Coordinates of C-alpha atoms in Angstrom, one line a residue:
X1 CA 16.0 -14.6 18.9
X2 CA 18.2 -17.4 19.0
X3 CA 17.7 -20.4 16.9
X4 CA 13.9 -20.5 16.9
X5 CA 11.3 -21.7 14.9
X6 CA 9.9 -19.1 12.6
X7 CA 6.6 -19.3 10.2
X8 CA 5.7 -16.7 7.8
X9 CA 2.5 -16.8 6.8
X10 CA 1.7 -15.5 3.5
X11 CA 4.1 -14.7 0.9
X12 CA 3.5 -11.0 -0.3
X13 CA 6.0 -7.9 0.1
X14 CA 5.4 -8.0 3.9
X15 CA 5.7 -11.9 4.5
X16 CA 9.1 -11.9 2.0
X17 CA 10.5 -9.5 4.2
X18 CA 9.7 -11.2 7.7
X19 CA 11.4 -14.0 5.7
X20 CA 14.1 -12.6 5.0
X21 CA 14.7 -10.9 8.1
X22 CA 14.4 -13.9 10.2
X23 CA 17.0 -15.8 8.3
X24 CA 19.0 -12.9 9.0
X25 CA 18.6 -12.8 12.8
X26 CA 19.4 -16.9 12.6
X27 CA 15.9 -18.4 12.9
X28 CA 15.0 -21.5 11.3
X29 CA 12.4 -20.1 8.8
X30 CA 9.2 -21.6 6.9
X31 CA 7.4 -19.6 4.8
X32 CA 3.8 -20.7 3.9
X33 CA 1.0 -19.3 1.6
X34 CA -2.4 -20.8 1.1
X35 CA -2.3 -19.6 -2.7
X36 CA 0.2 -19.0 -5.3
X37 CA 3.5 -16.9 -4.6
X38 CA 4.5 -14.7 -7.4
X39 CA 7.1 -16.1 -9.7
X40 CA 9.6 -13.0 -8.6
X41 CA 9.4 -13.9 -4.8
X42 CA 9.4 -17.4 -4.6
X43 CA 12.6 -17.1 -6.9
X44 CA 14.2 -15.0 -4.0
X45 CA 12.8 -17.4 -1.5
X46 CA 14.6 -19.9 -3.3
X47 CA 18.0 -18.1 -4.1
X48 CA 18.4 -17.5 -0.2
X49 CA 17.8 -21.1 1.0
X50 CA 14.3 -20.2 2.6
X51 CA 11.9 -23.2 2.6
X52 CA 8.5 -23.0 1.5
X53 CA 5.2 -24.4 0.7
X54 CA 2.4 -22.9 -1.0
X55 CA -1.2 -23.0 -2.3
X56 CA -2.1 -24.6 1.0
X57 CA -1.0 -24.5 4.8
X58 CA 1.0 -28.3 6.4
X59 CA -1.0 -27.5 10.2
X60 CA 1.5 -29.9 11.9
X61 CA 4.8 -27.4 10.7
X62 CA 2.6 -24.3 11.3
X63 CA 1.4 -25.3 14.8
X64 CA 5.0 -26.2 16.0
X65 CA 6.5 -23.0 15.7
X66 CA 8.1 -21.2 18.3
X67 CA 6.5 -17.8 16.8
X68 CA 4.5 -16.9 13.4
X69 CA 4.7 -13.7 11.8
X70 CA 1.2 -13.2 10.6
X71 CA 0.8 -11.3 7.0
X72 CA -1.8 -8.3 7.6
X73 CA -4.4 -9.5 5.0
X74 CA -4.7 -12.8 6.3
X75 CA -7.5 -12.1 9.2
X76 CA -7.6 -13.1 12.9
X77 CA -10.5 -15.7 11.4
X78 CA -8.2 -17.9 8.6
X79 CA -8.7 -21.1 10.7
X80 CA -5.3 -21.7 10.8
X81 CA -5.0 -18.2 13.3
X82 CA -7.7 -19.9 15.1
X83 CA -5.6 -23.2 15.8
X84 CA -2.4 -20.7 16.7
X85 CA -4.2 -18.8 19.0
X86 CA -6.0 -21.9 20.9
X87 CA -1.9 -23.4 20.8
X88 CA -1.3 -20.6 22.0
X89 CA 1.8 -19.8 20.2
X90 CA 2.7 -15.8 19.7
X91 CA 1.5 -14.4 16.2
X92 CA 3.4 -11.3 15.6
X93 CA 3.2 -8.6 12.5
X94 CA 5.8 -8.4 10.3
X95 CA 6.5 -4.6 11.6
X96 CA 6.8 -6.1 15.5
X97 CA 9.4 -8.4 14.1
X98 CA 11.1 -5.6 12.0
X99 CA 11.3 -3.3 15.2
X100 CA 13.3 -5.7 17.4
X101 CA 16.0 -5.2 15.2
X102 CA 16.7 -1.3 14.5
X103 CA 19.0 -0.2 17.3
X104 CA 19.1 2.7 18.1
X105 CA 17.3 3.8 14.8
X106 CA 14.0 6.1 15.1
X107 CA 10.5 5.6 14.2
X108 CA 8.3 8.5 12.8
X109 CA 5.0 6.0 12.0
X110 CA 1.7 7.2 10.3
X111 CA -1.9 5.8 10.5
X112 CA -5.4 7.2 9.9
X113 CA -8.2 6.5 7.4
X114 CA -6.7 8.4 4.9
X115 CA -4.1 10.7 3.8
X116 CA -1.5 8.6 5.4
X117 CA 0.5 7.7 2.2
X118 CA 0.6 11.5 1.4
X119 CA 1.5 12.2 4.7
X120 CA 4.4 9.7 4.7
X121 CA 6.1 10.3 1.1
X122 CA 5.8 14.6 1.8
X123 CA 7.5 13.7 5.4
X124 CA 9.8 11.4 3.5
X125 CA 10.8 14.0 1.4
X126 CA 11.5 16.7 3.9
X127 CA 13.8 14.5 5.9
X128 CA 16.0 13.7 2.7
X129 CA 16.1 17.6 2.3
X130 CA 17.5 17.5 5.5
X131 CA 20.1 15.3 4.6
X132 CA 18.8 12.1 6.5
X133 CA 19.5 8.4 6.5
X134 CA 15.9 7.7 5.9
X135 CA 14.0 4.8 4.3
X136 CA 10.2 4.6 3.8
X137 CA 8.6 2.3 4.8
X138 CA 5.1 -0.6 6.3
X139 CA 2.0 -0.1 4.2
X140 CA 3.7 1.8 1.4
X141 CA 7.1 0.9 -0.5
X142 CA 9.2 -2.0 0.5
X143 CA 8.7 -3.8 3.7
X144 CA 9.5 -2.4 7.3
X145 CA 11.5 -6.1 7.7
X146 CA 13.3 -5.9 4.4
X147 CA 14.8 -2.6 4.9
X148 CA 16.3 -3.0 7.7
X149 CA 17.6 -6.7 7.1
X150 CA 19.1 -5.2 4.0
X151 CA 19.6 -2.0 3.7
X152 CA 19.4 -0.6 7.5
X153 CA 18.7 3.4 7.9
X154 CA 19.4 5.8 11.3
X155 CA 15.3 6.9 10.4
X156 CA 12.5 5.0 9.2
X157 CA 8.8 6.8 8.4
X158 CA 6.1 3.8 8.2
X159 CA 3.1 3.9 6.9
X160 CA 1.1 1.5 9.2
X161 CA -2.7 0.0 8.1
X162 CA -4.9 -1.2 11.0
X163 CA -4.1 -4.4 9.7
X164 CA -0.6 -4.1 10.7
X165 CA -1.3 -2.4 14.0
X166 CA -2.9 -5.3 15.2
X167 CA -0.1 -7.2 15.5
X168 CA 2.1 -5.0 17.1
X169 CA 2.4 -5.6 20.9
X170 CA 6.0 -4.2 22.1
X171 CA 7.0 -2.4 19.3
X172 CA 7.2 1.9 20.4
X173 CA 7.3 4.7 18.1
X174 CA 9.6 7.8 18.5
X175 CA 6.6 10.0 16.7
X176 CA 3.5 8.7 16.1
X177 CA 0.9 10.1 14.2
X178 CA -3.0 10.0 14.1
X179 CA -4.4 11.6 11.1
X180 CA -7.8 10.7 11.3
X181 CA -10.6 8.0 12.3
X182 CA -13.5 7.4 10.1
X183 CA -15.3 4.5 8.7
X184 CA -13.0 1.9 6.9
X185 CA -11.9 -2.3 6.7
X186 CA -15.6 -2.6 9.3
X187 CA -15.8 -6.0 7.7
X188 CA -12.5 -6.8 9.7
X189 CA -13.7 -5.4 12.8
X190 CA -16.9 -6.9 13.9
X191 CA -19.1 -3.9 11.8
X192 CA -18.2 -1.8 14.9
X193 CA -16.2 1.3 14.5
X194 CA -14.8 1.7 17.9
X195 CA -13.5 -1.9 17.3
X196 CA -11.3 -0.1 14.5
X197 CA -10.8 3.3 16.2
X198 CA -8.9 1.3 18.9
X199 CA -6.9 -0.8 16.4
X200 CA -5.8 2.3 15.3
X201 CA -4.7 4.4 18.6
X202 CA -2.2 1.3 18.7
X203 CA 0.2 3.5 17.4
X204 CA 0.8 4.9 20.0
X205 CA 1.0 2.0 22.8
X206 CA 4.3 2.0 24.6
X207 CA 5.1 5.5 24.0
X208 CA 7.3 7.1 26.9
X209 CA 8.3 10.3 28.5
X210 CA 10.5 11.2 25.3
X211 CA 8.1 10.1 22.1
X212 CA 5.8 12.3 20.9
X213 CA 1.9 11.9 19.6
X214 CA 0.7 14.2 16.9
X215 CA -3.0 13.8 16.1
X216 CA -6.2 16.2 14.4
X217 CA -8.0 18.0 17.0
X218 CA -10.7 18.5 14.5
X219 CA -11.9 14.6 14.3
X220 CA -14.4 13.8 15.9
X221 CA -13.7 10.0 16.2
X222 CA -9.9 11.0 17.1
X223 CA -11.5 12.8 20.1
X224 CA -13.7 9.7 21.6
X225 CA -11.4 7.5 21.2
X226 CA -8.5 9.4 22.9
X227 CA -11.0 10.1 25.7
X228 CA -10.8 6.4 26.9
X229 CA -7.4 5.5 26.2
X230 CA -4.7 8.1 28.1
X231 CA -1.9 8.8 26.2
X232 CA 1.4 8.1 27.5
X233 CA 3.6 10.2 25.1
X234 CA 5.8 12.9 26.9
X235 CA 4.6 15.6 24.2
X236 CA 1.3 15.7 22.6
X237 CA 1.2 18.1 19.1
X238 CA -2.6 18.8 17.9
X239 CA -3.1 20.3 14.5
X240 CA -6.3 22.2 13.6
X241 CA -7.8 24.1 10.8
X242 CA -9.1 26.9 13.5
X243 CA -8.0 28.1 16.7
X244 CA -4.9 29.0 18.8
X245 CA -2.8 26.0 19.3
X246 CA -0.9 24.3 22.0
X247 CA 2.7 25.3 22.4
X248 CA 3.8 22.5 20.4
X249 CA 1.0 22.0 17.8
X250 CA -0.2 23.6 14.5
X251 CA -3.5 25.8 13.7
X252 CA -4.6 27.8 10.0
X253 CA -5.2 31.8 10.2
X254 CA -6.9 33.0 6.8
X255 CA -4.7 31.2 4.1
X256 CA -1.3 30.3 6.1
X257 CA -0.2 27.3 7.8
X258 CA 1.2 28.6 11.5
X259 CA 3.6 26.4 13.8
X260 CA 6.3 27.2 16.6
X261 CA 9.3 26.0 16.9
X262 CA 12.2 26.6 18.8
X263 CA 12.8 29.5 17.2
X264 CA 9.3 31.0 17.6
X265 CA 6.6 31.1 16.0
X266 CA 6.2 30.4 12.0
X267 CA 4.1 29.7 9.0
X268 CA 4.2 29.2 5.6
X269 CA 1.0 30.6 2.9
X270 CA -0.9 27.9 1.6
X271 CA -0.1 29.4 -2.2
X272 CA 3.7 28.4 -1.7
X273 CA 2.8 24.5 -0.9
X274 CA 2.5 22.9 -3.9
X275 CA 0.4 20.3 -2.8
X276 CA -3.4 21.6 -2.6
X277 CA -7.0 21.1 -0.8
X278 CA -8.4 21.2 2.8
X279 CA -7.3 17.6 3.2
X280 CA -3.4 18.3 1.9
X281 CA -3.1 21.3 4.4
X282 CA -3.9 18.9 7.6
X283 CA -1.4 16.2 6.0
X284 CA 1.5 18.9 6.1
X285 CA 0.3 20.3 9.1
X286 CA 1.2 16.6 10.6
X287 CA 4.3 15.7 8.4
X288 CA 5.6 19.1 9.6
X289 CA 4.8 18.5 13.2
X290 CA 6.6 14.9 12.9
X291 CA 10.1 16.5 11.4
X292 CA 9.7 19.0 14.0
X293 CA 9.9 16.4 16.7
X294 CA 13.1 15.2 15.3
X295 CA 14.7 18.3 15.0
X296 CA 14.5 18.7 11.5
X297 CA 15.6 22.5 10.3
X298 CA 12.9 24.9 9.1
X299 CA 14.5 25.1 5.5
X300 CA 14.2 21.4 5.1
X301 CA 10.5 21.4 6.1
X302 CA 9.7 24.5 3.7
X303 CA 11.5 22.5 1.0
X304 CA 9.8 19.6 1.3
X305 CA 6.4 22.1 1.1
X306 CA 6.7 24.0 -1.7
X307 CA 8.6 20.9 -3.5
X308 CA 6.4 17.8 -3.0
X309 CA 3.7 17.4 -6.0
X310 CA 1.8 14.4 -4.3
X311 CA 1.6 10.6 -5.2
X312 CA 0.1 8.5 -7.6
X313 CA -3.6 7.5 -7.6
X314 CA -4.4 10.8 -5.3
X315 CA -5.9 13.3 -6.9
X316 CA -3.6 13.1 -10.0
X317 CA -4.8 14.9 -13.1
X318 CA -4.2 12.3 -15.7
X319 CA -5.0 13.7 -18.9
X320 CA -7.1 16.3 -20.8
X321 CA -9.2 15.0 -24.0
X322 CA -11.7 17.5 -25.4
X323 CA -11.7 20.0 -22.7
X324 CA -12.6 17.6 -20.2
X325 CA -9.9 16.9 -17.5
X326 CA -9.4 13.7 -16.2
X327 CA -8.5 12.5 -12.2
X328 CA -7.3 9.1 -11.0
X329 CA -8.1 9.2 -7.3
X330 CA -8.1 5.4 -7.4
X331 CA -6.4 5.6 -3.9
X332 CA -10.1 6.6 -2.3
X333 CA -10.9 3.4 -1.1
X334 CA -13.8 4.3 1.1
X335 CA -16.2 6.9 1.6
X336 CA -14.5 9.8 3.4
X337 CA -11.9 9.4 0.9
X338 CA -14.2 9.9 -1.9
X339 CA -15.8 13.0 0.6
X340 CA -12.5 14.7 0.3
X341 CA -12.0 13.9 -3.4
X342 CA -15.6 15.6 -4.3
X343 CA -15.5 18.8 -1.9
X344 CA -12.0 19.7 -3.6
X345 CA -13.8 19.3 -7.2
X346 CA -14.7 23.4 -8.4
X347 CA -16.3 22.2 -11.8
X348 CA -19.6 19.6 -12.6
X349 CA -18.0 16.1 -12.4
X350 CA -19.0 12.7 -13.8
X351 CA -18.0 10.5 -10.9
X352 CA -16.9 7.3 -11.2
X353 CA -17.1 4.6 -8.0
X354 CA -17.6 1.2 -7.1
X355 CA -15.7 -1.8 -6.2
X356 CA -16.0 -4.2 -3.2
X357 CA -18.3 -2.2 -0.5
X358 CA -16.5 -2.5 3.3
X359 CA -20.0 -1.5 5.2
X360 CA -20.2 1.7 3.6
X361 CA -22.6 4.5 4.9
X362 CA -22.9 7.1 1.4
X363 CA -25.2 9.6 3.2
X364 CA -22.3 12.0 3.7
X365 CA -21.7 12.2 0.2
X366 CA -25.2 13.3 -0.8
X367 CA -24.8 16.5 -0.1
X368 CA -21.8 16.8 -2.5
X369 CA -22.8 15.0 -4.6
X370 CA -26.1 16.8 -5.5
X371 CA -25.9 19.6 -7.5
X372 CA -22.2 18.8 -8.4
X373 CA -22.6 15.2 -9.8
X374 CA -24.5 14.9 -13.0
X375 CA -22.9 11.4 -14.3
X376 CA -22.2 8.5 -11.7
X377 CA -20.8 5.6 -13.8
X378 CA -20.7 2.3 -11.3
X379 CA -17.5 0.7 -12.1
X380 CA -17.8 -2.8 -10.3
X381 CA -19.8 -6.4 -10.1
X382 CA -22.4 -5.2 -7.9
X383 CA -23.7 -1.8 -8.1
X384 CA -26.6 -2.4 -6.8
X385 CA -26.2 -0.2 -3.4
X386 CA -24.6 2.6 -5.5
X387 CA -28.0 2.8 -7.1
X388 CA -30.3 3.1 -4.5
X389 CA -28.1 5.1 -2.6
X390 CA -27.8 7.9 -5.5
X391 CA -30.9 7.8 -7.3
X392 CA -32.7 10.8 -7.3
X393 CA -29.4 12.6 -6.5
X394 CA -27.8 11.8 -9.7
X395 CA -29.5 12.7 -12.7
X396 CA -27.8 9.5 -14.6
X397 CA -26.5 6.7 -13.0
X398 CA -25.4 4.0 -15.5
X399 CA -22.9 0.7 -15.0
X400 CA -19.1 -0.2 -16.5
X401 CA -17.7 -3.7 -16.1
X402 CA -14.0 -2.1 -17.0
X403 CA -11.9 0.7 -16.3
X404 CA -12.4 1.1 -20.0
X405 CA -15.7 0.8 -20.3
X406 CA -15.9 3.1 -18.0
X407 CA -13.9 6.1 -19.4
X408 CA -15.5 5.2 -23.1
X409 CA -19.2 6.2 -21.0
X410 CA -17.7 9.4 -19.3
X411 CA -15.6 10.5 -22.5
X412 CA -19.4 10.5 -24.3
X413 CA -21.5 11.7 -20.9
X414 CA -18.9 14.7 -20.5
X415 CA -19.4 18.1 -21.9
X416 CA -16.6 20.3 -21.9
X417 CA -15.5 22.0 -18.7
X418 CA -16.3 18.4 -17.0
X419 CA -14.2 17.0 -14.8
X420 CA -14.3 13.1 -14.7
X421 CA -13.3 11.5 -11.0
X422 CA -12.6 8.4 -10.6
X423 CA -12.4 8.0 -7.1
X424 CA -14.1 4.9 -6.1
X425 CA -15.1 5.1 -2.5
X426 CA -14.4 1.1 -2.4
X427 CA -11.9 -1.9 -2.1
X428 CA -10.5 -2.8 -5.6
X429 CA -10.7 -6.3 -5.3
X430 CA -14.1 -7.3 -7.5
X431 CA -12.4 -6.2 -11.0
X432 CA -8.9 -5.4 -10.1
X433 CA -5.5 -7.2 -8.4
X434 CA -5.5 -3.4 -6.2
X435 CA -5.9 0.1 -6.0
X436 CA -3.2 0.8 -8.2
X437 CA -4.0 -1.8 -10.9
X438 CA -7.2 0.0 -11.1
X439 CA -5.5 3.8 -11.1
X440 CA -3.0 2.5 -14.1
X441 CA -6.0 0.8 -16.1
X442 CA -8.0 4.3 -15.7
X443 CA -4.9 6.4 -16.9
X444 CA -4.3 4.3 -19.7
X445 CA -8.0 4.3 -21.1
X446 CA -7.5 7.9 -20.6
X447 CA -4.6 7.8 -22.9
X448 CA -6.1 5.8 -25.8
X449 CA -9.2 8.4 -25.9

């Protein structure tokens, strides 16, 4: 890279990294962000000598750049994009950057709709059973740049959002994995889902005779979208809930997990994984294919099973107050999400959702929902949708403007034997800073019950 001109645009965990990164590689760096950088990492801009602005973009020093690594929440329609694109000067992802600079390092990358933070930490985990130089990485953790400008590993698992596969163009995973396609971030993408379903089979542009695609023969979207866009991996490992597999993939009999290595065939019972539901079974189905394609040891990858409890914000029991029990699944950020969430509830549930709608379609849920719902509690600034779309499915629909508000309703709407789910179905952004924000705010009402 030279000496060039480098701008980073926006100043969060991702655009710190590029930052830092850059400097690293001996670009001439300029960080800018159109709003207020957080007192930590402007401080750490500062103490390396990386200049600044913020709470507003200087066009003229943006536009002049030799190359601008592009934060993934800023959109392709921020005007200042627009004026980089019609300069024409390259706008890159912070993970393209970060890939230019690994060696001979490998990539094991994750995307889908959901289940891809669950899928990364349990893969995460069986690869340090294994005794791995690994670091975890992109949508999850610290950023893909920082890690390796600072504390470089021989294996990296990222967690990649659509956001951040759009500005990927020569970067190549070793493994890449598809977990699923369904209806998510449509506001970014034209309202068209094939726009999205594409943004996500990025992952696996570039891919050569000795990289491997793993991906869920089950979904249907998956499917459609891999119909027009040949794959170029040298192996390709399906996992499915039914069936005989490929040589190289990973199907369910009864109530075991079955795979084939290159010892043979073998599975593990779904009673020894500690992780549970129909969802969790296709996530270690695909982390398990992944360490496979790396050579990880069958010990390691039964560890990491029967070991791994889950994350935060994922179908985490928080509490139980007065028989009731209590689950943050604040992670759900869109409707299949919540879909999962709902089928894996075995008790009646008062269901709390809302937040900032992304084009969501809640016929799906009805069926769930009826019969099994008795209490939806509308935890956001507009409900309104969440209204018409449940009345007459929900026997009592009523509205919180807080995570505490809303646990006071479902601590008094509960009976005993309840379970009460938050698990939202939306974007966190009307009441809360993000998803996690509104998880911790949920488990701490919980507590003060």
């Amino acid at each position: 890279m030279g000496s060039k001109s480098i701008v980073v645009l926006g100043g969060g965990e991702s655009g710190v990294g590029a930052a830092i990164l850059a400097q690293r590689a001996g670009c001439d760096v300029f960080l800018s962000d159109a709003g207020q950088l957080g007192q930590a990492r402007r401080a750490e801009l500062q103490r390396r000598g990386i200049a600044l602005e913020e709470g507003g973009h200087t066009p003229a020093r943006i536009l002049s750049a030799d190359e601008v690594v592009k934060s993934p929440g800023i959109p392709e329609t921020a005007p200042i994009v627009v004026a980089l694109r019609e300069r024409g000067v390259p706008v890159i992802s912070e993970i393209e950057l970060a890939g230019r600079h690994i060696g001979g390092a490998k990539t094991i990358c994750i995307t889908g709709s959901n289940g891809k933070t669950t899928t990364t930490h349990l893969l995460h985990q069986m690869l340090l059973a294994a005794g791995l130089n690994v670091g975890m990485v992109g949508n999850v953790g610290q950023s893909f740049a920082r890690q390796v400008a600072l504390a470089p590993r021989d294996y990296y698992v990222v967690e990649l959002s659509s956001f951040q596969l759009d500005g990927m163009y020569d970067f190549r995973a070793d493994v890449a994995v598809l977990l699923n396609i369904t209806p998510d971030h449509l506001d970014r993408y034209d309202h068209r889902l094939e726009n999205y379903a594409a943004s996500k089979l990025r992952i696996a542009q570039n891919q050569g005779p000795a990289d491997t695609f793993i991906h869920c023969a089950d979904d249907p979207v998956s499917r459609a979208t891999l119909q027009g866009h040949p794959l170029t991996a040298g192996s390709v490992r399906p996992f499915t809930r039914g069936g005989e597999p490929s040589a190289t993939g990973s199907y369910q009999r009864g109530e075991a997990l079955c795979f084939v290595d290159a010892q043979g065939p073998w599975s593990i019972p779904m009673r020894e994984i500690r992780l549970q539901g129909k969802h969790n079974m296709y996530n270690c189905q695909a982390a398990t294919l992944a360490a496979q394609a790396i050579g990880l040891p069958r010990r390691a990858i039964v560890e990491g099973m029967r070991s791994f409890a889950g994350i935060a914000h994922r179908l985490e029991l928080v509490g139980e107050r007065g028989g009731v029990r209590y689950v943050n699944d604040s992670k759900a950020t869109n409707t299949d999400a919540a879909w999962y969430a709902l089928d894996s509830m075995t008790t009646p549930v008062v269901w709390i959702a809302g937040g900032v709608d992304k084009g969501n379609d809640y016929a799906p849920l009805l069926p769930l929902v009826q019969g099994r719902v008795h209490t939806l509690i509308c935890m956001t600034t507009d409900a309104e949708k969440l209204h018409a779309s449940f009345a007459g499915v929900v026997g009592r629909i009523v509205d919180a403007g807080s995570a505490r508000e809303a646990v006071a309703q479902a601590a008094r709407l509960a009976q005993p034997g309840d379970t009460v789910l938050l698990s939202p179905a939306c974007a966190s952004f009307d009441l809360f800073d993000n998803y996690e924000q509104r998880g911790e705010l949920f488990r701490k009402a919980v507590e003060e019950l």
